[in-house]
Amino acid sequence: MAGSMLALAAVAPVRAETPKRFEIPGGDLSQALNAFSHQADVPVMTLADIRRRISRGVRGLLTPEQALNRLIDGQNLRAVAAGGGYVLREAAPTPPSSVTAAPRYAPPSEAPTEVDQVIVTGFRETLLHARDLKRRAAGAQEVILAEDIAAFPDLNLAESLQRVPGMTISRDTGEGRQIALRGLGPDFTRAQLNGMEVSASTASGMDNRGSVSRTRAFDYSIFASELFNRVTVWKSYAVDQDEGGIGGTVELRTAKPFDYPDDKLAFSAKALNNSATGVVSPRIAALASRRWGDVGALISLAYSENDANEYGYRNWGWSPVTFGAANIGPDVARDVADRLLATGPDRVVAPMAESYSTWFDHRERLGVTLSLQYQPGDRMRLGADLLYGRLSNDRDEFSLAAAGDNPLTGDVKGTQRLRAAEIRGDSLVYADYSGGVDLRSEHKRSEDTTVFLQSAINGEIQVSDRLRLRGAAGYSKSDFEGPVFDKIFLQASDKAFAYDLRGGDAAANSRYGFDPADPTQWSLMRADTREDQVVNQFTTGRLDFDYQAAPALTIEGGAQYKSFHNDGYTRRGRADYPTGGPAPQAVKELVFEKSLRPYIVGDIDATFARLAINRDLTEADDMPGSHYSLSEKTWAAYLMARVKSAVGDKTWRGDFGVRYYATDLTSAGMVNTGTKLEPASIQSHYDGVLPALNLAVDLSPRVVARVSANRNISRPSLSDLRAAGNVNSAPFGGTISAGNPNLRPFLADAVEGALEVYPGRGGYFAVSLFYKRMDSFITTATSAVRYGSTGYPLAFLAPGNGPDTVYTFVRPVNGDGASIKGVELAWQRDFTFLPAPFDQLGFVGNVTHAAGRSNVLIEDRSIALDLFQLSKWTSNATLYYETARWGARVSSAYRSGYLDGAGSPGSIGSGYKASNNIDFAAHYNTAGGLRIVLEGVNLTDAPITQYTDITEKRLTARTVSGRTFTLGVTYEF
């Protein structure tokens, strides 16, 4: 746009005038100046209106001054040295009698000035482009660029984002899934796709990780990284952005035909293999772009399959337990027995249903984009984008758990007989039972699919030399369906059993007094069916303008309407078969995916056929509280001044404005009236004004200082706003999660300052400080209650539970507020100062430290915990080596431990331990233009470890998913 800062980094005062090689094609002057700034490594600021001006381009070995003068030749402009770069101003009018006036526009057919040619591409070049975009911005932003197809080496888009300073990701079945930014979780970060806010849901195979993700958080695993050529992460807020992302905004951009100067055809084909499965699967991508004068069209496709197997040891959680006197054998030490018999707050906390578990997933991912552009000159631009994405998961999941009729899932008062035990702190970390324990095996078969569709149109028109109008409208829909979710449970009764957690997470194990791989030991226990659906829809329309009030001042404004709708349900069916009864037996088989040990499970399809299980569930089978809908309608308007200027030898740029928003919320679902559930619809309204300021100053040719201050909101999570409550029953009691449609949104005031040093073309160093103060912070209240006191129907209880069974009751409430503060360091450097061949080395890395706490309510106590999803330390580092022929890089992504929940009575806080993932990529360019690519993901097979209780770090799950390697080729025509 006119009036923007057009270029970036200065490595030395202009007076040095070292000749450089330039390769800048003729065309739009604004784009030519961007290319000049990048190739010359000097900043350029325009204090003149350069819209619709055409440059002849330049090629060859020239000084920056010579190259710039050739670019603006004939445009009635003059370049003035300032701030280590240049400021462009209108040239003084030339009297007609003295010389013939130069034409305002250069003929498009005129060839650029040409001396000789040089073209630079590759990983190093994309880092330089991203660095330049970072420097030109007024606020804090990070950019990931992929100028060539398949340039992102990661399995999906989430893993590409983990390289951004302050960005962390969660992982599931070997791949990244959701993101957190600067310590704020996925719900605090908005996702935009081609300028429109979007949302998409998928599912985890693990109950520990929430299963279906019905949240505002965007599941980035849905898309292959090959579909995108640019990702921008906005860390500071400006009022022309949508409100709603306190953490930040991730803007995804698919390729457009006018991104390329000529027609383009490219493809990539790779073979993928995971060490935990041994299966080789395909990963292909292709792009075709064509331009016919003013019209362009581009289509891209990415398809991949991947077999992943995550497996390990887990518990269902930890809970306070009491033993019956008859359940403790004579060999148990007296002091240990006394503690196991204790009731009330002094009870020992024990693991629930100690399990070996495996999650196998055959994943297919398809993405298709279509982009059309029409640009009949410089006064009008029209575009249309379509994107189709499809992610399907085909899972087999297995577990061997102490969860039969006489389980270890709560108080021990059945037939179990304890002969040895060890307590550390308040945790029962070792227990050996001589008999009486009923074991349970589980085989779950699930199929789910997320289909994402977006259509968007956009356009702009230059109404006059000073006024430009821009408009956009779009619709997106994410439809998650899980029509298959079948389970068979088998039971082995009255067995000796022991679990041992004394040796640390990696050594956790269980021992059995029988052979779990012997089919004669197992009988049919239960069969479950389930269906899930989650639909997210966005409809957006906006109209914006910018008015060039002065060469250094642009006034921008606009209005927007956005409608968001979320709907979904979970349905469950269940059939119990008492052990030893006349029910037909299951068809049995051995676990057929990688596991820590073999055991017998039920064959899903054969057993369901034998039992004639009904898989067609109806609304009558809705899980309590799961069927609800939310609708939000938001009107917003903003006004902003964008300023740029030069004072002496210093240049600066900034924006300041205010945004008004108003949101109407409708939450509909089944509400607990105290005696039964009845349908209800609850409406609420909120609005507010959000100011924002961003300012960047070039203190010297090498140093940029920037400061930002803003107010922003994040809307409450979907489950928190539901009118319904959710009852999740289990043998040991279960959980009741209630919503609160009257919650106020999160509101945060944020300030940020940064100092960035650009010592040369091959690098930069930046330090940033940030602080956010959040009012009306939403937290959780957790308590242990008798089920009969909740008002929920007794029909929702699991077999064996009654009105006196204790359930964990969780509900969201508006708390007193919270704050988060931190520091971010980033460094990029090409080691050109080293002797050959080490001069081709380079490094890019960052480290972020953040701290923030909020209060949660547990058993009517207010307890301060770290913010959920906040890792106090995160870092990324990439060491690369690149020549014209070949290149390689190795990357590390570290995330310190973090909380993901408040825990439960007896265990305060739950979360993940620290993780570090090492990835690798290498390529070789053949003489014919073919590129051979080798990539490795998670080279160390890093485990994912979950725990509960911030003091005792009780293990809930430790899993690994193997190393993933790809080998393939890319080619461009």
PDB file of C-alpha atoms in Angstrom, residues 177 202-214 444 480 485 530 532:
ATOM      1  CA  ARG A 177      -1.382 -30.145  16.662  1.00  0.00           C
ATOM      2  CA  THR A 202     -10.001 -32.656  15.017  1.00  0.00           C
ATOM      3  CA  ALA A 203      -9.412 -35.356  17.635  1.00  0.00           C
ATOM      4  CA  SER A 204      -6.687 -36.957  19.680  1.00  0.00           C
ATOM      5  CA  GLY A 205      -6.563 -40.696  20.160  1.00  0.00           C
ATOM      6  CA  MET A 206      -5.780 -40.214  23.858  1.00  0.00           C
ATOM      7  CA  ASP A 207      -8.398 -39.524  26.496  1.00  0.00           C
ATOM      8  CA  ASN A 208      -5.607 -37.817  28.470  1.00  0.00           C
ATOM      9  CA  ARG A 209      -5.445 -35.125  25.784  1.00  0.00           C
ATOM     10  CA  GLY A 210      -9.106 -34.345  25.559  1.00  0.00           C
ATOM     11  CA  SER A 211     -10.190 -36.561  22.648  1.00  0.00           C
ATOM     12  CA  VAL A 212     -12.303 -34.332  20.328  1.00  0.00           C
ATOM     13  CA  SER A 213     -11.095 -30.708  20.305  1.00  0.00           C
ATOM     14  CA  ARG A 214     -14.281 -28.686  20.577  1.00  0.00           C
ATOM     15  CA  LYS A 444     -11.116 -49.193  20.375  1.00  0.00           C
ATOM     16  CA  PHE A 480     -15.629 -32.870  12.145  1.00  0.00           C
ATOM     17  CA  PHE A 485     -15.990 -45.093  17.852  1.00  0.00           C
ATOM     18  CA  ARG A 530     -20.078 -43.564  20.174  1.00  0.00           C
ATOM     19  CA  ASP A 532     -19.175 -37.262  17.539  1.00  0.00           C
TER      20      ASP A 532
END
